[in-house]
Short mmCIF file of N, CA and C in Angstrom, two decimals:
data_model
loop_
_atom_site.label_atom_id
_atom_site.label_comp_id
_atom_site.label_asym_id
_atom_site.label_seq_id
_atom_site.Cartn_x
_atom_site.Cartn_y
_atom_site.Cartn_z
N MET I 1 1.03 13.21 30.15
CA MET I 1 0.81 12.82 28.78
C MET I 1 0.70 14.08 27.93
N ALA I 2 1.44 14.08 26.84
CA ALA I 2 1.43 15.24 25.95
C ALA I 2 0.14 15.27 25.14
N ARG I 3 -0.38 16.45 24.96
CA ARG I 3 -1.60 16.56 24.17
C ARG I 3 -1.26 16.58 22.69
N LYS I 4 -2.20 16.17 21.88
CA LYS I 4 -1.99 16.14 20.44
C LYS I 4 -1.91 17.55 19.91
N LYS I 5 -1.06 17.72 18.90
CA LYS I 5 -0.95 19.03 18.28
C LYS I 5 -2.11 19.23 17.32
N SER I 6 -2.64 20.41 17.34
CA SER I 6 -3.66 20.73 16.34
C SER I 6 -2.96 21.30 15.11
N TRP I 7 -3.72 21.50 14.06
CA TRP I 7 -3.16 22.03 12.81
C TRP I 7 -2.48 23.37 13.07
N ARG I 8 -3.07 24.18 13.90
CA ARG I 8 -2.52 25.51 14.19
C ARG I 8 -1.21 25.45 14.97
N ASP I 9 -1.03 24.39 15.76
CA ASP I 9 0.18 24.26 16.57
C ASP I 9 1.38 23.77 15.76
N MET I 10 1.14 23.26 14.57
CA MET I 10 2.22 22.70 13.75
C MET I 10 2.96 23.80 12.99
N SER I 11 4.25 23.54 12.79
CA SER I 11 5.03 24.46 11.97
C SER I 11 4.69 24.20 10.51
N THR I 12 5.14 25.08 9.64
CA THR I 12 4.89 24.92 8.21
C THR I 12 5.51 23.63 7.71
N GLY I 13 6.72 23.31 8.15
CA GLY I 13 7.38 22.08 7.74
C GLY I 13 6.61 20.84 8.17
N GLN I 14 6.07 20.86 9.39
CA GLN I 14 5.29 19.74 9.87
C GLN I 14 3.99 19.57 9.07
N ARG I 15 3.37 20.68 8.72
CA ARG I 15 2.15 20.62 7.92
C ARG I 15 2.43 20.03 6.54
N VAL I 16 3.53 20.47 5.93
CA VAL I 16 3.90 19.97 4.61
C VAL I 16 4.17 18.47 4.67
N MET I 17 4.95 18.03 5.66
CA MET I 17 5.26 16.61 5.80
C MET I 17 4.00 15.78 6.05
N LEU I 18 3.08 16.29 6.82
CA LEU I 18 1.82 15.58 7.07
C LEU I 18 1.02 15.45 5.79
N MET I 19 0.98 16.50 4.98
CA MET I 19 0.24 16.44 3.72
C MET I 19 0.92 15.50 2.73
N ILE I 20 2.24 15.50 2.68
CA ILE I 20 2.97 14.60 1.78
C ILE I 20 2.76 13.15 2.20
N SER I 21 2.86 12.86 3.49
CA SER I 21 2.68 11.48 3.94
C SER I 21 1.24 11.02 3.70
N GLY I 22 0.29 11.91 3.85
CA GLY I 22 -1.09 11.56 3.54
C GLY I 22 -1.30 11.26 2.07
N ALA I 23 -0.66 12.05 1.21
CA ALA I 23 -0.78 11.83 -0.23
C ALA I 23 -0.12 10.52 -0.64
N VAL I 24 1.05 10.22 -0.06
CA VAL I 24 1.73 8.95 -0.36
C VAL I 24 0.88 7.78 0.10
N ASN I 25 0.31 7.88 1.29
CA ASN I 25 -0.53 6.81 1.82
C ASN I 25 -1.75 6.58 0.92
N LEU I 26 -2.39 7.64 0.50
CA LEU I 26 -3.56 7.52 -0.37
C LEU I 26 -3.18 6.94 -1.73
N THR I 27 -2.03 7.34 -2.26
CA THR I 27 -1.56 6.81 -3.54
C THR I 27 -1.28 5.31 -3.44
N LEU I 28 -0.63 4.89 -2.36
CA LEU I 28 -0.37 3.47 -2.16
C LEU I 28 -1.67 2.68 -2.03
N LEU I 29 -2.63 3.21 -1.31
CA LEU I 29 -3.92 2.54 -1.16
C LEU I 29 -4.62 2.38 -2.50
N ILE I 30 -4.66 3.43 -3.28
CA ILE I 30 -5.32 3.37 -4.59
C ILE I 30 -4.59 2.39 -5.51
N ALA I 31 -3.27 2.42 -5.49
CA ALA I 31 -2.50 1.51 -6.34
C ALA I 31 -2.73 0.05 -5.95
N ALA I 32 -2.77 -0.23 -4.65
CA ALA I 32 -3.01 -1.60 -4.19
C ALA I 32 -4.41 -2.06 -4.55
N GLN I 33 -5.40 -1.21 -4.35
CA GLN I 33 -6.78 -1.57 -4.68
C GLN I 33 -6.94 -1.80 -6.18
N ARG I 34 -6.31 -0.98 -6.97
CA ARG I 34 -6.40 -1.13 -8.43
C ARG I 34 -5.70 -2.42 -8.88
N SER I 35 -4.55 -2.68 -8.31
CA SER I 35 -3.83 -3.91 -8.63
C SER I 35 -4.65 -5.14 -8.25
N LEU I 36 -5.28 -5.09 -7.08
CA LEU I 36 -6.12 -6.21 -6.65
C LEU I 36 -7.30 -6.42 -7.59
N ALA I 37 -7.84 -5.35 -8.11
CA ALA I 37 -8.98 -5.46 -9.01
C ALA I 37 -8.58 -6.07 -10.35
N LYS I 38 -7.37 -5.77 -10.81
CA LYS I 38 -6.94 -6.21 -12.13
C LYS I 38 -6.20 -7.54 -12.13
N THR I 39 -5.65 -7.95 -11.00
CA THR I 39 -4.84 -9.16 -10.94
C THR I 39 -5.72 -10.38 -10.72
N PRO I 40 -5.52 -11.43 -11.52
CA PRO I 40 -6.29 -12.66 -11.32
C PRO I 40 -5.97 -13.30 -9.95
N GLU I 41 -6.95 -13.97 -9.41
CA GLU I 41 -6.81 -14.62 -8.08
C GLU I 41 -5.62 -15.56 -8.04
N ALA I 42 -5.32 -16.23 -9.14
CA ALA I 42 -4.23 -17.21 -9.18
C ALA I 42 -2.86 -16.55 -9.00
N GLN I 43 -2.76 -15.27 -9.25
CA GLN I 43 -1.48 -14.58 -9.12
C GLN I 43 -1.32 -13.86 -7.79
N ILE I 44 -2.24 -14.11 -6.87
CA ILE I 44 -2.19 -13.46 -5.56
C ILE I 44 -2.03 -14.53 -4.50
N ARG I 45 -1.11 -14.31 -3.58
CA ARG I 45 -0.93 -15.23 -2.45
C ARG I 45 -2.01 -14.94 -1.43
N GLY I 46 -2.82 -15.91 -1.13
CA GLY I 46 -3.90 -15.72 -0.18
C GLY I 46 -5.17 -15.27 -0.87
N LYS I 47 -6.10 -14.79 -0.07
CA LYS I 47 -7.40 -14.37 -0.60
C LYS I 47 -7.39 -12.87 -0.89
N LYS I 48 -8.04 -12.53 -1.99
CA LYS I 48 -8.11 -11.12 -2.38
C LYS I 48 -8.79 -10.27 -1.31
N VAL I 49 -9.85 -10.80 -0.73
CA VAL I 49 -10.61 -10.02 0.25
C VAL I 49 -9.74 -9.67 1.46
N LEU I 50 -8.85 -10.58 1.85
CA LEU I 50 -7.97 -10.29 2.99
C LEU I 50 -6.92 -9.24 2.63
N TRP I 51 -6.40 -9.31 1.40
CA TRP I 51 -5.44 -8.29 0.97
C TRP I 51 -6.13 -6.94 0.82
N ARG I 52 -7.39 -6.95 0.37
CA ARG I 52 -8.13 -5.68 0.27
C ARG I 52 -8.25 -5.04 1.65
N ALA I 53 -8.62 -5.83 2.64
CA ALA I 53 -8.76 -5.31 4.00
C ALA I 53 -7.41 -4.83 4.54
N ALA I 54 -6.36 -5.63 4.31
CA ALA I 54 -5.03 -5.28 4.82
C ALA I 54 -4.50 -4.00 4.17
N SER I 55 -4.90 -3.74 2.93
CA SER I 55 -4.38 -2.56 2.25
C SER I 55 -4.86 -1.25 2.88
N PHE I 56 -5.87 -1.32 3.73
CA PHE I 56 -6.35 -0.11 4.40
C PHE I 56 -5.54 0.23 5.65
N ILE I 57 -4.58 -0.62 6.01
CA ILE I 57 -3.70 -0.32 7.14
C ILE I 57 -2.63 0.64 6.64
N ASN I 58 -2.53 1.79 7.26
CA ASN I 58 -1.63 2.85 6.80
C ASN I 58 -0.26 2.34 6.41
N PHE I 59 0.17 2.68 5.24
CA PHE I 59 1.46 2.37 4.65
C PHE I 59 1.78 0.87 4.62
N PHE I 60 1.66 0.21 5.76
CA PHE I 60 2.10 -1.17 5.87
C PHE I 60 1.26 -2.13 5.06
N GLY I 61 -0.02 -1.91 4.97
CA GLY I 61 -0.89 -2.80 4.20
C GLY I 61 -0.57 -2.81 2.72
N PRO I 62 -0.59 -1.65 2.05
CA PRO I 62 -0.27 -1.66 0.63
C PRO I 62 1.16 -2.11 0.33
N VAL I 63 2.11 -1.69 1.14
CA VAL I 63 3.49 -2.10 0.92
C VAL I 63 3.63 -3.61 1.10
N SER I 64 2.97 -4.17 2.11
CA SER I 64 2.99 -5.62 2.32
C SER I 64 2.39 -6.35 1.13
N TYR I 65 1.30 -5.82 0.61
CA TYR I 65 0.68 -6.46 -0.56
C TYR I 65 1.66 -6.49 -1.74
N PHE I 66 2.30 -5.36 -2.02
CA PHE I 66 3.21 -5.31 -3.15
C PHE I 66 4.45 -6.18 -2.93
N LEU I 67 4.90 -6.32 -1.69
CA LEU I 67 6.09 -7.12 -1.42
C LEU I 67 5.78 -8.62 -1.30
N PHE I 68 4.66 -8.96 -0.64
CA PHE I 68 4.40 -10.35 -0.30
C PHE I 68 3.13 -10.93 -0.91
N GLY I 69 2.20 -10.11 -1.33
CA GLY I 69 0.90 -10.60 -1.75
C GLY I 69 0.80 -11.04 -3.19
N ARG I 70 1.69 -10.57 -4.02
CA ARG I 70 1.62 -10.92 -5.44
C ARG I 70 2.64 -12.01 -5.76
N ARG I 71 2.22 -12.93 -6.58
CA ARG I 71 3.15 -13.95 -7.07
C ARG I 71 3.93 -13.36 -8.23
N ARG I 72 5.19 -13.62 -8.23
CA ARG I 72 6.03 -13.13 -9.32
C ARG I 72 6.60 -14.30 -10.09
N ASP I 73 6.43 -14.27 -11.39
CA ASP I 73 7.09 -15.26 -12.24
C ASP I 73 8.53 -14.82 -12.39
N SER I 74 9.39 -15.77 -12.54
CA SER I 74 10.81 -15.43 -12.64
C SER I 74 11.10 -14.64 -13.91
N GLY I 75 10.22 -14.77 -14.90
CA GLY I 75 10.42 -14.04 -16.14
C GLY I 75 11.42 -14.70 -17.07
N LEU I 76 11.99 -15.79 -16.61
CA LEU I 76 12.96 -16.51 -17.42
C LEU I 76 12.25 -17.58 -18.25
N VAL I 77 12.56 -17.65 -19.48
CA VAL I 77 12.01 -18.66 -20.35
C VAL I 77 13.04 -19.76 -20.48
N THR I 78 12.66 -20.96 -20.13
CA THR I 78 13.61 -22.07 -20.23
C THR I 78 13.52 -22.67 -21.63
N ALA I 79 14.66 -22.93 -22.17
CA ALA I 79 14.72 -23.50 -23.52
C ALA I 79 14.52 -25.00 -23.44
N LYS I 80 13.74 -25.54 -24.38
CA LYS I 80 13.53 -26.98 -24.45
C LYS I 80 14.71 -27.62 -25.15
N ARG I 81 15.14 -28.74 -24.64
CA ARG I 81 16.28 -29.45 -25.26
C ARG I 81 15.81 -30.68 -25.94
#
């Protein structure tokens, strides 16, 4: 079994990619949490508390919330006849 690399064992490119992926993950988490706080319960599929918990799963939680957790109106206004 290969041992985990420490910070010192990583190349500069690996360190940069790790920091970028961490920043993206944190940004997605903050965006999902903020959206959950501002969005009414009626516009969210499922319970807010479950989406809050799921958003802490690296990358997949926040992305899942934005793709599947929010209800989207079609945005089309139908004309009355």
